[in-house]
PDB file of C-alpha atoms in Angstrom:
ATOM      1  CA  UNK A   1      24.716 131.452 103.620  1.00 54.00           C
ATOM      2  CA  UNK A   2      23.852 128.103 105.054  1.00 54.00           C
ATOM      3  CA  UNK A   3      25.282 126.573 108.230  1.00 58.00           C
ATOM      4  CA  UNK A   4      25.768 122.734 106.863  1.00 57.00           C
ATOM      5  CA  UNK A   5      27.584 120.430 109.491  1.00 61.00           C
ATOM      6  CA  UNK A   6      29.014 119.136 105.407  1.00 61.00           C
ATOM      7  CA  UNK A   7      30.169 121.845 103.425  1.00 61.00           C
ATOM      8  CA  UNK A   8      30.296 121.249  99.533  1.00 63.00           C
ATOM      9  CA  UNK A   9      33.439 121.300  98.400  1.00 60.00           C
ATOM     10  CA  UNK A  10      34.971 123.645  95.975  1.00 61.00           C
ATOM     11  CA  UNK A  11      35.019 122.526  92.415  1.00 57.00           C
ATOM     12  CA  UNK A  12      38.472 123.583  92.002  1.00 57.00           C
ATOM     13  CA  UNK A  13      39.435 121.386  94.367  1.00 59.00           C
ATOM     14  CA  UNK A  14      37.476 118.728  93.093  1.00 58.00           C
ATOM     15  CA  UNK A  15      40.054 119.231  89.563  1.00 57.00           C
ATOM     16  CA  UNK A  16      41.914 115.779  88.781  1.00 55.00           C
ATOM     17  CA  UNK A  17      45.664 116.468  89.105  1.00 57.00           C
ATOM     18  CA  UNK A  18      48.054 116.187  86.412  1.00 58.00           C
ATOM     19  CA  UNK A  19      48.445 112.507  87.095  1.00 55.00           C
ATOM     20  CA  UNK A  20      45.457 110.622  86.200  1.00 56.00           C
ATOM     21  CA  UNK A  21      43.953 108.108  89.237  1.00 55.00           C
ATOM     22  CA  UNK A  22      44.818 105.137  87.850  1.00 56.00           C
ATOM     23  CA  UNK A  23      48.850 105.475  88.526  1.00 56.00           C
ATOM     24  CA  UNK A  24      49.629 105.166  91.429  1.00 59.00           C
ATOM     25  CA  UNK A  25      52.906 106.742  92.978  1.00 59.00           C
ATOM     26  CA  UNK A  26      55.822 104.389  94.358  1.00 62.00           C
ATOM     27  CA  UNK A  27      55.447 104.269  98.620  1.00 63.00           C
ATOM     28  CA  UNK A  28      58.400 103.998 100.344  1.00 62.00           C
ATOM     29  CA  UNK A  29      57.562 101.525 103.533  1.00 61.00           C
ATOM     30  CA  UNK A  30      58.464 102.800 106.849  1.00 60.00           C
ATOM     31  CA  UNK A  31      60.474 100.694 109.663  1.00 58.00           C
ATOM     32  CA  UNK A  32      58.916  99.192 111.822  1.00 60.00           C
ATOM     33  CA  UNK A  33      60.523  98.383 115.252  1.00 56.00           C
ATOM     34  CA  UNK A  34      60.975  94.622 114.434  1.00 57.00           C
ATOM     35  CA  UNK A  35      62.906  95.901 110.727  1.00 52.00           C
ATOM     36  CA  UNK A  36      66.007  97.390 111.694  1.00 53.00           C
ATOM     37  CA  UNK A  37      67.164  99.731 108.826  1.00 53.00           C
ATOM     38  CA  UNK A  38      70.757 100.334 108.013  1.00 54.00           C
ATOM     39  CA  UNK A  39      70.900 103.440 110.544  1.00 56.00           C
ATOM     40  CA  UNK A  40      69.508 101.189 113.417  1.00 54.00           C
ATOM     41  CA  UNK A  41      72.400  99.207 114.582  1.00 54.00           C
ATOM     42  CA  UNK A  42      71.525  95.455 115.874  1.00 56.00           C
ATOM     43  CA  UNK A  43      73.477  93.330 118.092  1.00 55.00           C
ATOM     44  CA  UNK A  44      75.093  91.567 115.567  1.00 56.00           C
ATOM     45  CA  UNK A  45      76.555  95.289 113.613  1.00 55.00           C
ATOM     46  CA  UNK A  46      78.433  97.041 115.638  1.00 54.00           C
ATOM     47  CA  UNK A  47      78.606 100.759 114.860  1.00 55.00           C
ATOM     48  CA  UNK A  48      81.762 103.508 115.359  1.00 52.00           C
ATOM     49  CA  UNK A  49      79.687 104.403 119.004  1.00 55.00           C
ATOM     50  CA  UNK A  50      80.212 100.810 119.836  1.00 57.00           C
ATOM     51  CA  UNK A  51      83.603  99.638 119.605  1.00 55.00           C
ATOM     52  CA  UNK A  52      84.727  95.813 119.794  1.00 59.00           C
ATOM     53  CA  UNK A  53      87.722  93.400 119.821  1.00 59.00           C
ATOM     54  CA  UNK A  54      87.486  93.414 116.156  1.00 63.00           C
ATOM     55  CA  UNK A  55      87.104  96.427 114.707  1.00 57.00           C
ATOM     56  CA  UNK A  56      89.475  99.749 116.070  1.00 54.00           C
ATOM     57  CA  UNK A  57      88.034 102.303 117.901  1.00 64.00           C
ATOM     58  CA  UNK A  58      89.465 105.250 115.416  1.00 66.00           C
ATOM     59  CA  UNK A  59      88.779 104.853 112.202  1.00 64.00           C
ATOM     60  CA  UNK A  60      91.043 103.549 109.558  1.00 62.00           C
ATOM     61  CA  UNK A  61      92.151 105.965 106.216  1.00 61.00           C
ATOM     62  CA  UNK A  62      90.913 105.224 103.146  1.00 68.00           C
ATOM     63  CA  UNK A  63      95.066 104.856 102.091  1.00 75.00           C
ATOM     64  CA  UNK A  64      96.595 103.024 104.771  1.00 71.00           C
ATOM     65  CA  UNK A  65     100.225 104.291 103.375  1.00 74.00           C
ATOM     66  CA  UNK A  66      99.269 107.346 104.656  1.00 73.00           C
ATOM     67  CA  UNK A  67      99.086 105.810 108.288  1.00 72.00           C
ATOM     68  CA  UNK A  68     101.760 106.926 110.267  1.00 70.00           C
ATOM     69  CA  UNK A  69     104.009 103.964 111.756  1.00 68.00           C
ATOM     70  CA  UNK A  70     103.718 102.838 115.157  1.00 69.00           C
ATOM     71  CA  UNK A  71     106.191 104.759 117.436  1.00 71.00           C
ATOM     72  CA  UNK A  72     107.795 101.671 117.820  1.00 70.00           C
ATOM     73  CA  UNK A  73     109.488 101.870 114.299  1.00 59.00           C
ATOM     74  CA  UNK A  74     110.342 105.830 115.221  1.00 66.00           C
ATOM     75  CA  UNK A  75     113.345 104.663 116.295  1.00 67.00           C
ATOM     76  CA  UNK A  76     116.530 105.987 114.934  1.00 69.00           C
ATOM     77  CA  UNK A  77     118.475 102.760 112.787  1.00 66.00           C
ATOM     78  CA  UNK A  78     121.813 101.497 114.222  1.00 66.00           C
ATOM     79  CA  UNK A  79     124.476 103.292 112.771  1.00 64.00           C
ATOM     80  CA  UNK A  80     127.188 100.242 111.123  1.00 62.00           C
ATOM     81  CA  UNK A  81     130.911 100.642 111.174  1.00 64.00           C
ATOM     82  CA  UNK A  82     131.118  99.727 107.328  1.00 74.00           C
ATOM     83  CA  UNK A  83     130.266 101.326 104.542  1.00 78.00           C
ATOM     84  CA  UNK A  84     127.914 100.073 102.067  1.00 80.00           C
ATOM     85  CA  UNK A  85     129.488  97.822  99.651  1.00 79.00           C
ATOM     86  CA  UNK A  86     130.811  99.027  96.081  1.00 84.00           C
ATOM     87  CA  UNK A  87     128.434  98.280  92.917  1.00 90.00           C
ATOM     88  CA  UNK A  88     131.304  96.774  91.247  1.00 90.00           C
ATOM     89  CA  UNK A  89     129.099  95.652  88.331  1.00 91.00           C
ATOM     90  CA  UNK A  90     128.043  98.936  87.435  1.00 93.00           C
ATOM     91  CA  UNK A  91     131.364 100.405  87.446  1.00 93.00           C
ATOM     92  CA  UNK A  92     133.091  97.398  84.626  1.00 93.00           C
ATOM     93  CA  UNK A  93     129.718  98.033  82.712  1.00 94.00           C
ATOM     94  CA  UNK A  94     129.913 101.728  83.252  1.00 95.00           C
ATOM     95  CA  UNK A  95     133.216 101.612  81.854  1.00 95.00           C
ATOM     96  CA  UNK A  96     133.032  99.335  79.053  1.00 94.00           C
ATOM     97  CA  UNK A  97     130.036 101.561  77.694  1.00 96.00           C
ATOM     98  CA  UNK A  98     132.143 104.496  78.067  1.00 97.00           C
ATOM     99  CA  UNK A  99     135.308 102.979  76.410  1.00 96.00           C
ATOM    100  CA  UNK A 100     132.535 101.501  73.270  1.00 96.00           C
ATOM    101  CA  UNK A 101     130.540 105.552  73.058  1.00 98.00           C
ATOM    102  CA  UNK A 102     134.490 106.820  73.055  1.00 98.00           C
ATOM    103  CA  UNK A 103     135.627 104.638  70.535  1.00 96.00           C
ATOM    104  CA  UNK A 104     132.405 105.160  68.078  1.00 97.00           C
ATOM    105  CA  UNK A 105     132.751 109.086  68.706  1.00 97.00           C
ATOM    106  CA  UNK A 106     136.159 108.897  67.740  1.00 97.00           C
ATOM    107  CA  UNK A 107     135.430 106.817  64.159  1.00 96.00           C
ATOM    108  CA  UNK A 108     132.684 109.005  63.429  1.00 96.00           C
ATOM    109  CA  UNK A 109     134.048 112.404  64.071  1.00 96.00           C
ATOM    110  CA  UNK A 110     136.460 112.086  60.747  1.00 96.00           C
ATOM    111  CA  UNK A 111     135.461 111.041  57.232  1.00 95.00           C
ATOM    112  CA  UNK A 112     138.353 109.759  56.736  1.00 97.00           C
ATOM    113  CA  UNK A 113     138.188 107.138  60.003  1.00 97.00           C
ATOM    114  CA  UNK A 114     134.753 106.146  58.742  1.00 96.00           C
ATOM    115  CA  UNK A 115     135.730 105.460  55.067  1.00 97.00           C
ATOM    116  CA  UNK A 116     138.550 103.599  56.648  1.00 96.00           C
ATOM    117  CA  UNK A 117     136.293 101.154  58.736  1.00 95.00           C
ATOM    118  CA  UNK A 118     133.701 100.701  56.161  1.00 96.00           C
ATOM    119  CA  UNK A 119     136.836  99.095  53.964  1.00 96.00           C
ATOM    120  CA  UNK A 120     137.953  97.645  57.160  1.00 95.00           C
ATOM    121  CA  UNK A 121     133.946  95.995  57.777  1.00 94.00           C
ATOM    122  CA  UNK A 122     133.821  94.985  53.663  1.00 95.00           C
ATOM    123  CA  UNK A 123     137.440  93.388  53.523  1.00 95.00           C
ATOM    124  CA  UNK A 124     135.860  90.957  56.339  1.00 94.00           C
ATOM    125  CA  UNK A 125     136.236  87.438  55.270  1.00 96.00           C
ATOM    126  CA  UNK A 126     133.237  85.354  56.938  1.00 95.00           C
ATOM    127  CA  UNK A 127     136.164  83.002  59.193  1.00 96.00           C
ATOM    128  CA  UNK A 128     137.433  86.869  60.328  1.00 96.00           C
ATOM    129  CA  UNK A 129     134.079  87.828  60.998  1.00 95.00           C
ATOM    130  CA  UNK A 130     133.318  84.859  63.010  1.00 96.00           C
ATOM    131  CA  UNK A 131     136.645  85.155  64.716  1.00 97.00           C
ATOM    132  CA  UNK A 132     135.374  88.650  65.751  1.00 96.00           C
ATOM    133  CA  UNK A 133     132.353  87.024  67.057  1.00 96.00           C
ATOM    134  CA  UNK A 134     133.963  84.860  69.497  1.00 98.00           C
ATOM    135  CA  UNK A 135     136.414  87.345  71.093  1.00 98.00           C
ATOM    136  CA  UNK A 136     133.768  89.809  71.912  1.00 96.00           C
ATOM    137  CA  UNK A 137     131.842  86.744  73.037  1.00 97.00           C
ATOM    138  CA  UNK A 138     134.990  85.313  75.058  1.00 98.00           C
ATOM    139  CA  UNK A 139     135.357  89.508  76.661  1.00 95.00           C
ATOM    140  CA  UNK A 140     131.776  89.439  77.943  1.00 95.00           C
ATOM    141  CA  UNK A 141     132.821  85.756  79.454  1.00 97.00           C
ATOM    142  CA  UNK A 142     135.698  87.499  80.826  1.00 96.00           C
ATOM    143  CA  UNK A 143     133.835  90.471  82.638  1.00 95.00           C
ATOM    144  CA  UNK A 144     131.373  88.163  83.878  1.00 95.00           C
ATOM    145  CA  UNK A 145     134.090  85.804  85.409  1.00 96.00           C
ATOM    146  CA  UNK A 146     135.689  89.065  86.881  1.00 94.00           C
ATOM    147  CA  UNK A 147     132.290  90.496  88.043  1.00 94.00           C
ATOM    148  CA  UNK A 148     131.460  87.070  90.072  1.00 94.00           C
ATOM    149  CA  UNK A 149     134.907  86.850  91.767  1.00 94.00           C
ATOM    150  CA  UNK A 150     134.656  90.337  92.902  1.00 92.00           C
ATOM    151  CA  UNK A 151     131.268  89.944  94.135  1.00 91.00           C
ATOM    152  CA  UNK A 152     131.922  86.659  95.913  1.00 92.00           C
ATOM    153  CA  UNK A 153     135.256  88.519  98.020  1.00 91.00           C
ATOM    154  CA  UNK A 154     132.927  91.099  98.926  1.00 88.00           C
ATOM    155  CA  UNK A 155     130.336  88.267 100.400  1.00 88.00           C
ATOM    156  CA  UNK A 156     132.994  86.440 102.197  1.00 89.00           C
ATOM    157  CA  UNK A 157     134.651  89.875 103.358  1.00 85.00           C
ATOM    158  CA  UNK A 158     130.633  90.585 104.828  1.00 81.00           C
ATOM    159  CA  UNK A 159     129.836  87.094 106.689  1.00 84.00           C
ATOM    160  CA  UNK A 160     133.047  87.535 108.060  1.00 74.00           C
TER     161      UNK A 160
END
């Protein structure tokens, strides 16, 4: 045994490693204090510790319509004496799809109803057909007319 002030070194330690010495491994550089990193806050980013005028002290949901309204809007609405006005519109519409699903239901549900209109439909000169035309045309004038009235009364009935 010697007593060398420089041992020799193992040769298994001496081994190259798997990669050779000519690649070198990516260094990641460290902060310095004049390098603020991301998780160093400067003056000029303020952090959740450090609250300001312009950012909230709590912080905000990733979904703000799942923020709960101020208790300002808690309040309960003011109940109104009226009741909320009639959808007149849908009603005539309601109806005259009703009255038109009624009256095909009611040709279709006999043979001898349909045979009838399909004579009816081939008899149809093309001045009869046209003349067809222009009443249903002059009944949707008329529901529209009626439908504008009604909803005009119910605008001056509300303003006044």
């Amino acid at each position: 045994m010697s007593t060398d002030a420089n041992p020799t070194p193992d040769p298994s330690e001496t081994q190259p490693t798997d990669a050779p010495p000519s690649e070198t491994q990516p260094t990641e550089a460290l902060p310095t204090a004049e390098q603020p990193t991301a998780e160093q806050p400067t003056a000029e980013q303020p952090t959740a510790e450090q609250p300001t005028a312009s950012h909230p002290t709590h912080p905000l949901p990733a979904e703000p319509w799942l923020t709960p309204p101020p208790p300002s809007a808690w309040a309960p609405m003011p109940a109104t004496a009226s009741r909320p006005p009639i959808r007149w519109g849908g009603v005539v519409w309601g109806l005259l799809l009703v009255v038109f699903a009624g009256g095909m239901l009611f040709v279709l549900s006999a043979p001898e109803r349909l045979a009838a209109v399909e004579v009816w439909l081939a008899a149809l000169t093309p001045g009869t057909a046209w003349a067809l035309w222009l009443a249903a045309a002059g009944v949707l004038i008329v529901v529209f007319a009626l439908l504008g009235a009604i909803r005009s009364a119910q605008r001056r009935r509300q303003t006044a």
